[in-house]
Amino acid sequence: DKGNHRHFMEKEIHEQPEVISHTLSHYIDFAERTTKSDAIPFDFANLDRIAISACGTAYLAGLVSKYWFERLARLPVDIDIASEFRYREMPLSKRSAALFVSQSGETADTLASLRYCRQQGVAIGAIVNVQESTIARESDGIFPTLAGPEIGVASTKAFTCQLSVLASLALRAAKERGTISAEEEKAHVRALTEAPRYTSQVLKLEQQVEKVARELTHYKHVLYLGRDTNYPLAMEGALKLKEISYIHAEGYAAGELKHGPIALIDENMPVIVIAPHDHIFDKTVSNMQEVAARGGKIILITDRKGAERAGIDTLETIVMPDVPQFVAPIVYALPIQMLAYYTAVFMGTDVDQPRNLAKSVTVE
Ligand code: F6R
């Protein structure tokens, strides 16, 4: 049932404040401001690596978490697309653990990767939305995303719930490995606790996002740029846009611009830059200057401080609420989902059932 919404995708975008909160409550003790310790099949303190594999949007959630695990828990992460991981015969030590991320829990390549890790004898955890799925059944431990059924083929609420679980796990790992202080842990937990509220604020930016979406319908190509955790988000924005609006889009690490894609920049390819005012903001501003100098049109997604300091003419600047850097990926996922959604609506495509795509990819 779509309720008052035109499409399941729109409904699922709007459910995010609630389902993120529900998912977090499984991992976070809000009153004690700490992560819950139960049901983790591996001892983070004794691990020297984690291997994460997944496909599509779930892979991009895993890629965001690499920054979290490495930065907060000093735990190296090998992250792979499952269709590559399953064939590349990666050596895994006994002190590795493997994590699989899947909404459906049935994705063929992700399941095959899990079975490879099973043969290698490492502990296996699964972040799944469907708890009765094959991937869930074959894992040592299940980390559920409590997003509820996701009907729209383009993943939205499952993605932000995957991020919420991974953020909680990274915090837990940091605590067990003694790499963050009790103070820092509390601050990060508080930030996570506020994430649902930030996402509801973002939903109110609808009109401005619609305006940008209307503009995007005039183009054949769109480039998304970001650094750090905004790099996987840039790829997620591009994936979402191409799969439902059929506009060609690419997501790049902003620092890679001058290593190739800058050749494409002209007034016919808008560039969407995801850049909250963080430790690396100035670097992204120089990339925006390079785009502007070549006549590229910029759509900047940033916060108040970023908007003040960018000093660049943009086609549009979407000003997001001020959020702690740790939870920014969860919050910044929304404007890129909304942008893809409205663009597809204006293009008149079948938003919930895009051509050639299936919700669950059980063949390779
Ligand atoms: C994109 C999308 C796909 C899935 C991918 C993995 O919007 O939905 O890229 O994320 O097919 O599916 P699951 O998570 O079911 O393994």
Short mmCIF file of C-alpha atoms and ligand atoms in Angstrom, two decimals:
data_model
loop_
_atom_site.label_atom_id
_atom_site.label_comp_id
_atom_site.label_asym_id
_atom_site.label_seq_id
_atom_site.Cartn_x
_atom_site.Cartn_y
_atom_site.Cartn_z
CA ASP A 1 0.00 0.00 0.00
CA LYS A 2 1.45 3.34 -1.10
CA GLY A 3 -0.64 5.40 1.33
CA ASN A 4 -0.70 9.01 0.15
CA HIS A 5 2.35 8.55 -2.03
CA ARG A 6 2.55 8.33 -5.81
CA HIS A 7 5.17 5.61 -5.75
CA PHE A 8 6.61 3.11 -3.30
CA MET A 9 9.95 4.83 -3.74
CA GLU A 10 8.51 8.11 -2.49
CA LYS A 11 6.88 6.35 0.45
CA GLU A 12 10.12 4.55 1.30
CA ILE A 13 12.13 7.77 1.15
CA HIS A 14 9.69 9.32 3.62
CA GLU A 15 9.79 6.34 5.97
CA GLN A 16 13.49 6.83 6.61
CA PRO A 17 13.36 8.86 9.84
CA GLU A 18 11.23 6.15 11.41
CA VAL A 19 13.02 3.05 10.11
CA ILE A 20 16.49 4.45 10.84
CA SER A 21 15.38 5.09 14.40
CA HIS A 22 13.92 1.60 14.68
CA THR A 23 17.09 0.02 13.28
CA LEU A 24 19.36 2.02 15.57
CA SER A 25 17.36 1.01 18.64
CA HIS A 26 18.45 -2.58 17.96
CA TYR A 27 22.14 -1.63 18.24
CA ILE A 28 22.24 1.42 20.48
CA ASP A 29 21.22 1.80 24.08
CA PHE A 30 19.89 5.36 23.85
CA ALA A 31 19.60 5.81 27.62
CA GLU A 32 23.12 4.57 28.38
CA ARG A 33 24.54 6.28 25.26
CA THR A 34 26.43 3.17 24.23
CA THR A 35 26.35 0.34 21.69
CA LYS A 36 24.70 -2.93 22.70
CA SER A 37 27.09 -5.86 22.96
CA ASP A 38 24.83 -8.82 22.13
CA ALA A 39 24.89 -11.01 19.01
CA ILE A 40 28.21 -10.10 17.47
CA PRO A 41 29.81 -13.30 16.13
CA PHE A 42 33.33 -12.00 16.15
CA ASP A 43 35.56 -10.44 18.65
CA PHE A 44 36.55 -7.09 17.15
CA ALA A 45 39.53 -6.79 19.48
CA ASN A 46 41.16 -9.87 17.93
CA LEU A 47 40.56 -9.07 14.29
CA ASP A 48 43.21 -7.71 11.99
CA ARG A 49 40.94 -7.17 8.93
CA ILE A 50 37.36 -7.27 7.77
CA ALA A 51 36.40 -8.28 4.24
CA ILE A 52 33.12 -6.77 3.08
CA SER A 53 31.37 -7.79 -0.13
CA ALA A 54 28.06 -6.80 -1.64
CA CYS A 55 26.47 -5.58 -4.88
CA GLY A 56 25.17 -2.22 -6.07
CA THR A 57 23.82 0.08 -3.41
CA ALA A 58 24.64 -2.42 -0.64
CA TYR A 59 28.27 -2.37 -1.85
CA LEU A 60 28.28 1.42 -1.57
CA ALA A 61 27.03 1.20 2.03
CA GLY A 62 29.99 -1.11 2.66
CA LEU A 63 32.35 1.39 1.05
CA VAL A 64 31.12 4.17 3.37
CA SER A 65 31.76 1.88 6.33
CA LYS A 66 35.39 1.35 5.32
CA TYR A 67 36.02 4.99 6.28
CA TRP A 68 34.25 4.46 9.61
CA PHE A 69 35.96 1.16 10.57
CA GLU A 70 39.40 2.39 9.60
CA ARG A 71 39.08 5.86 11.11
CA LEU A 72 37.30 5.02 14.36
CA ALA A 73 38.35 1.42 15.05
CA ARG A 74 41.71 1.40 13.21
CA LEU A 75 40.47 -1.79 11.59
CA PRO A 76 41.48 -2.27 7.92
CA VAL A 77 38.62 -3.11 5.57
CA ASP A 78 38.86 -4.86 2.21
CA ILE A 79 35.74 -3.99 0.31
CA ASP A 80 34.74 -5.67 -2.92
CA ILE A 81 31.95 -5.96 -5.39
CA ALA A 82 30.71 -9.51 -4.75
CA SER A 83 30.93 -10.56 -8.42
CA GLU A 84 34.66 -9.76 -8.29
CA PHE A 85 35.35 -11.07 -4.79
CA ARG A 86 33.90 -14.51 -5.47
CA TYR A 87 36.38 -15.24 -8.26
CA ARG A 88 39.51 -13.45 -7.13
CA GLU A 89 40.69 -15.97 -4.53
CA MET A 90 41.50 -13.50 -1.81
CA PRO A 91 43.66 -14.95 0.99
CA LEU A 92 41.86 -14.62 4.33
CA SER A 93 43.65 -15.12 7.63
CA LYS A 94 42.03 -16.67 10.70
CA ARG A 95 42.01 -13.21 12.19
CA SER A 96 39.77 -11.90 9.43
CA ALA A 97 36.02 -11.69 9.53
CA ALA A 98 33.71 -11.35 6.56
CA LEU A 99 30.65 -9.12 6.34
CA PHE A 100 27.99 -9.33 3.65
CA VAL A 101 25.48 -6.57 3.02
CA SER A 102 22.23 -7.39 1.23
CA GLN A 103 18.70 -6.06 1.37
CA SER A 104 17.15 -9.22 -0.11
CA GLY A 105 19.64 -11.69 1.34
CA GLU A 106 19.35 -13.63 -1.94
CA THR A 107 21.79 -11.91 -4.30
CA ALA A 108 23.62 -14.70 -6.14
CA ASP A 109 27.10 -13.16 -6.20
CA THR A 110 26.93 -12.07 -2.56
CA LEU A 111 25.85 -15.57 -1.53
CA ALA A 112 28.67 -17.15 -3.56
CA SER A 113 31.16 -14.83 -1.84
CA LEU A 114 29.78 -15.89 1.53
CA ARG A 115 30.27 -19.55 0.62
CA TYR A 116 33.86 -18.86 -0.42
CA CYS A 117 34.50 -17.31 3.01
CA ARG A 118 32.82 -20.29 4.68
CA GLN A 119 35.33 -22.58 2.96
CA GLN A 120 38.15 -20.36 4.16
CA GLY A 121 36.90 -20.80 7.73
CA VAL A 122 36.41 -17.17 8.72
CA ALA A 123 33.59 -15.81 10.88
CA ILE A 124 30.69 -14.52 8.82
CA GLY A 125 28.26 -11.73 9.60
CA ALA A 126 25.35 -10.63 7.41
CA ILE A 127 23.60 -7.28 7.30
CA VAL A 128 20.27 -8.20 5.76
CA ASN A 129 16.79 -6.76 5.55
CA VAL A 130 15.07 -10.09 4.93
CA GLN A 131 15.90 -12.12 8.01
CA GLU A 132 14.58 -15.42 6.62
CA SER A 133 16.85 -15.17 3.57
CA THR A 134 19.55 -17.61 2.43
CA ILE A 135 22.39 -15.22 3.25
CA ALA A 136 20.98 -14.76 6.76
CA ARG A 137 20.64 -18.53 7.24
CA GLU A 138 24.20 -19.27 6.15
CA SER A 139 25.83 -16.64 8.39
CA ASP A 140 27.23 -17.02 11.90
CA GLY A 141 25.58 -13.80 12.97
CA ILE A 142 22.78 -11.65 11.53
CA PHE A 143 22.72 -7.89 11.84
CA PRO A 144 19.21 -7.00 10.74
CA THR A 145 18.26 -3.76 9.07
CA LEU A 146 14.74 -3.07 10.29
CA ALA A 147 13.64 -1.11 7.23
CA GLY A 148 10.50 -3.19 6.62
CA PRO A 149 9.69 -4.51 3.15
CA GLU A 150 11.29 -2.45 0.39
CA ILE A 151 9.14 -2.58 -2.76
CA GLY A 152 10.68 0.08 -5.01
CA VAL A 153 13.41 -1.52 -7.10
CA ALA A 154 15.77 1.37 -6.36
CA SER A 155 16.99 0.89 -2.82
CA THR A 156 16.49 3.85 -0.47
CA LYS A 157 15.50 3.06 3.10
CA ALA A 158 17.45 -0.22 3.08
CA PHE A 159 20.60 1.79 2.23
CA THR A 160 20.29 4.27 5.11
CA CYS A 161 19.45 1.41 7.48
CA GLN A 162 22.54 -0.49 6.26
CA LEU A 163 24.57 2.64 6.99
CA SER A 164 23.00 2.87 10.45
CA VAL A 165 23.96 -0.74 11.25
CA LEU A 166 27.48 -0.33 9.89
CA ALA A 167 27.99 2.91 11.85
CA SER A 168 26.88 1.12 15.03
CA LEU A 169 29.22 -1.80 14.32
CA ALA A 170 32.15 0.53 13.65
CA LEU A 171 31.49 2.24 16.98
CA ARG A 172 31.28 -1.12 18.74
CA ALA A 173 34.55 -2.18 17.10
CA ALA A 174 36.20 1.07 18.21
CA LYS A 175 35.04 0.53 21.77
CA GLU A 176 36.27 -3.09 21.89
CA ARG A 177 39.59 -2.18 20.31
CA GLY A 178 40.08 0.76 22.66
CA THR A 179 40.56 3.21 19.82
CA ILE A 180 38.06 5.84 21.01
CA SER A 181 37.57 7.39 24.42
CA ALA A 182 34.35 7.05 26.40
CA GLU A 183 33.73 10.75 25.65
CA GLU A 184 34.08 10.24 21.91
CA GLU A 185 31.86 7.19 22.00
CA LYS A 186 29.13 9.16 23.74
CA ALA A 187 29.41 11.99 21.23
CA HIS A 188 29.13 9.58 18.30
CA VAL A 189 26.19 7.76 19.87
CA ARG A 190 24.48 11.10 20.39
CA ALA A 191 25.08 11.96 16.74
CA LEU A 192 23.54 8.66 15.66
CA THR A 193 20.58 9.21 17.95
CA GLU A 194 19.94 12.52 16.19
CA ALA A 195 20.21 11.05 12.68
CA PRO A 196 16.46 10.36 12.30
CA ARG A 197 15.67 13.97 13.21
CA TYR A 198 18.18 15.30 10.68
CA THR A 199 16.68 13.11 7.97
CA SER A 200 13.20 14.50 8.64
CA GLN A 201 14.61 18.00 8.25
CA VAL A 202 16.04 17.01 4.88
CA LEU A 203 12.65 15.77 3.67
CA LYS A 204 11.47 19.38 4.00
CA LEU A 205 13.93 20.45 1.29
CA GLU A 206 11.63 18.76 -1.21
CA GLN A 207 10.70 21.88 -3.19
CA GLN A 208 14.26 22.93 -3.76
CA VAL A 209 15.28 19.42 -4.76
CA GLU A 210 12.33 19.32 -7.20
CA LYS A 211 13.58 22.52 -8.78
CA VAL A 212 17.01 20.96 -9.37
CA ALA A 213 15.37 17.78 -10.67
CA ARG A 214 13.40 19.78 -13.24
CA GLU A 215 16.69 21.25 -14.45
CA LEU A 216 18.36 17.82 -14.68
CA THR A 217 15.72 16.58 -17.14
CA HIS A 218 17.34 18.82 -19.78
CA TYR A 219 20.63 16.94 -19.75
CA LYS A 220 21.93 13.63 -21.05
CA HIS A 221 24.89 13.31 -18.67
CA VAL A 222 25.46 14.18 -15.02
CA LEU A 223 28.64 13.92 -12.97
CA TYR A 224 28.61 13.48 -9.18
CA LEU A 225 31.71 14.32 -7.12
CA GLY A 226 32.64 13.84 -3.48
CA ARG A 227 35.58 13.03 -1.24
CA ASP A 228 35.89 10.71 1.75
CA THR A 229 32.48 9.21 2.62
CA ASN A 230 30.92 11.52 0.04
CA TYR A 231 32.76 9.61 -2.68
CA PRO A 232 30.62 6.46 -2.23
CA LEU A 233 27.62 8.79 -1.95
CA ALA A 234 28.55 10.36 -5.29
CA MET A 235 28.50 6.88 -6.82
CA GLU A 236 25.20 6.12 -5.10
CA GLY A 237 23.69 9.35 -6.46
CA ALA A 238 24.80 8.43 -9.97
CA LEU A 239 23.52 4.86 -9.64
CA LYS A 240 20.11 6.04 -8.41
CA LEU A 241 19.78 8.63 -11.18
CA LYS A 242 20.76 6.29 -14.01
CA GLU A 243 18.61 3.40 -12.88
CA ILE A 244 15.32 5.28 -12.57
CA SER A 245 15.61 8.33 -14.89
CA TYR A 246 17.85 6.66 -17.53
CA ILE A 247 20.04 9.78 -17.58
CA HIS A 248 23.67 8.74 -17.84
CA ALA A 249 25.48 9.57 -14.61
CA GLU A 250 28.90 8.86 -13.11
CA GLY A 251 30.15 9.23 -9.57
CA TYR A 252 33.81 10.08 -9.05
CA ALA A 253 36.15 10.84 -6.21
CA ALA A 254 36.59 14.61 -6.59
CA GLY A 255 40.37 14.21 -6.57
CA GLU A 256 40.17 11.99 -9.65
CA LEU A 257 38.57 14.76 -11.72
CA LYS A 258 41.82 15.93 -13.24
CA HIS A 259 42.86 12.35 -14.07
CA GLY A 260 40.31 12.03 -16.84
CA PRO A 261 36.70 13.08 -16.38
CA ILE A 262 37.54 16.80 -16.49
CA ALA A 263 37.82 16.34 -20.27
CA LEU A 264 34.04 15.95 -20.36
CA ILE A 265 33.21 19.15 -18.52
CA ASP A 266 31.24 21.77 -20.44
CA GLU A 267 27.90 23.53 -20.11
CA ASN A 268 26.09 20.34 -21.13
CA MET A 269 27.08 18.21 -18.15
CA PRO A 270 25.96 19.45 -14.75
CA VAL A 271 28.20 18.50 -11.83
CA ILE A 272 26.62 17.63 -8.50
CA VAL A 273 29.07 18.16 -5.67
CA ILE A 274 28.39 16.58 -2.29
CA ALA A 275 30.49 18.54 0.17
CA PRO A 276 29.55 19.34 3.75
CA HIS A 277 32.00 21.70 5.48
CA ASP A 278 34.42 19.06 6.78
CA HIS A 279 38.19 18.52 7.06
CA ILE A 280 38.51 18.11 3.31
CA PHE A 281 36.07 20.80 2.14
CA ASP A 282 38.74 23.16 0.76
CA LYS A 283 40.10 20.41 -1.49
CA THR A 284 36.66 19.88 -2.97
CA VAL A 285 36.27 23.64 -3.47
CA SER A 286 39.37 23.62 -5.69
CA ASN A 287 37.78 20.87 -7.77
CA MET A 288 34.63 23.00 -8.09
CA GLN A 289 36.77 25.90 -9.27
CA GLU A 290 38.22 23.66 -11.96
CA VAL A 291 34.71 22.75 -13.06
CA ALA A 292 33.51 26.38 -13.01
CA ALA A 293 36.54 27.53 -15.02
CA ARG A 294 35.48 25.16 -17.82
CA GLY A 295 31.92 26.40 -17.96
CA GLY A 296 30.55 23.47 -15.93
CA LYS A 297 27.30 24.05 -14.05
CA ILE A 298 27.51 23.16 -10.38
CA ILE A 299 24.82 21.93 -8.05
CA LEU A 300 26.29 22.02 -4.57
CA ILE A 301 24.90 19.99 -1.68
CA THR A 302 26.46 21.35 1.48
CA ASP A 303 25.71 22.89 4.88
CA ARG A 304 25.43 26.54 5.98
CA LYS A 305 29.15 27.02 6.51
CA GLY A 306 29.98 25.28 3.24
CA ALA A 307 27.53 27.52 1.37
CA GLU A 308 29.13 30.62 2.92
CA ARG A 309 32.68 29.58 2.20
CA ALA A 310 32.45 27.93 -1.22
CA GLY A 311 32.65 31.30 -3.01
CA ILE A 312 31.55 29.78 -6.30
CA ASP A 313 28.66 30.52 -8.63
CA THR A 314 26.38 27.53 -8.55
CA LEU A 315 23.28 26.70 -10.50
CA GLU A 316 21.73 25.80 -7.16
CA THR A 317 23.02 25.24 -3.64
CA ILE A 318 21.08 22.85 -1.44
CA VAL A 319 21.74 23.83 2.17
CA MET A 320 21.53 20.86 4.51
CA PRO A 321 21.14 20.94 8.29
CA ASP A 322 24.38 21.09 10.31
CA VAL A 323 25.22 17.51 11.24
CA PRO A 324 28.22 15.84 12.89
CA GLN A 325 30.58 14.41 10.28
CA PHE A 326 30.12 10.87 11.56
CA VAL A 327 26.44 10.71 10.57
CA ALA A 328 26.66 12.89 7.45
CA PRO A 329 26.54 9.90 5.05
CA ILE A 330 23.16 8.82 6.45
CA VAL A 331 21.73 12.34 6.13
CA TYR A 332 23.27 13.22 2.75
CA ALA A 333 21.88 10.02 1.24
CA LEU A 334 18.43 11.63 1.21
CA PRO A 335 18.90 14.59 -1.14
CA ILE A 336 20.50 12.33 -3.76
CA GLN A 337 17.63 9.83 -3.51
CA MET A 338 15.07 12.66 -3.74
CA LEU A 339 16.88 14.19 -6.69
CA ALA A 340 16.84 10.90 -8.63
CA TYR A 341 13.21 10.34 -7.68
CA TYR A 342 11.86 13.71 -8.82
CA THR A 343 13.96 13.66 -11.98
CA ALA A 344 12.46 10.28 -12.89
CA VAL A 345 8.94 11.53 -12.07
CA PHE A 346 9.44 14.53 -14.40
CA MET A 347 10.85 12.24 -17.10
CA GLY A 348 7.75 10.06 -16.76
CA THR A 349 9.58 6.76 -16.25
CA ASP A 350 8.28 3.79 -14.31
CA VAL A 351 9.92 4.77 -11.03
CA ASP A 352 9.14 1.66 -8.97
CA GLN A 353 9.81 -0.82 -11.80
CA PRO A 354 12.60 0.59 -13.96
CA ARG A 355 13.19 -1.23 -17.22
CA ASN A 356 15.57 -4.22 -17.24
CA LEU A 357 15.93 -4.30 -13.45
CA ALA A 358 14.76 -6.82 -10.84
CA LYS A 359 14.45 -6.26 -7.10
CA SER A 360 16.32 -9.41 -6.25
CA VAL A 361 19.15 -10.61 -8.47
CA THR A 362 19.31 -14.35 -7.86
CA VAL A 363 21.21 -15.17 -11.05
CA GLU A 364 24.73 -13.99 -11.81
C1 F6R B 1 20.15 -0.03 -6.53
C2 F6R B 1 19.83 -1.38 -6.06
C3 F6R B 1 20.76 -2.51 -6.35
C4 F6R B 1 20.89 -3.44 -5.13
C5 F6R B 1 21.77 -4.64 -5.46
C6 F6R B 1 21.98 -5.55 -4.27
O1 F6R B 1 19.18 0.88 -6.18
O2 F6R B 1 18.80 -1.56 -5.45
O3 F6R B 1 22.00 -2.02 -6.74
O4 F6R B 1 21.43 -2.70 -4.08
O5 F6R B 1 21.16 -5.40 -6.50
O6 F6R B 1 20.80 -6.11 -3.81
P1 F6R B 1 20.70 -6.73 -2.37
O7 F6R B 1 20.92 -5.64 -1.38
O8 F6R B 1 19.33 -7.32 -2.28
O9 F6R B 1 21.78 -7.79 -2.26
#
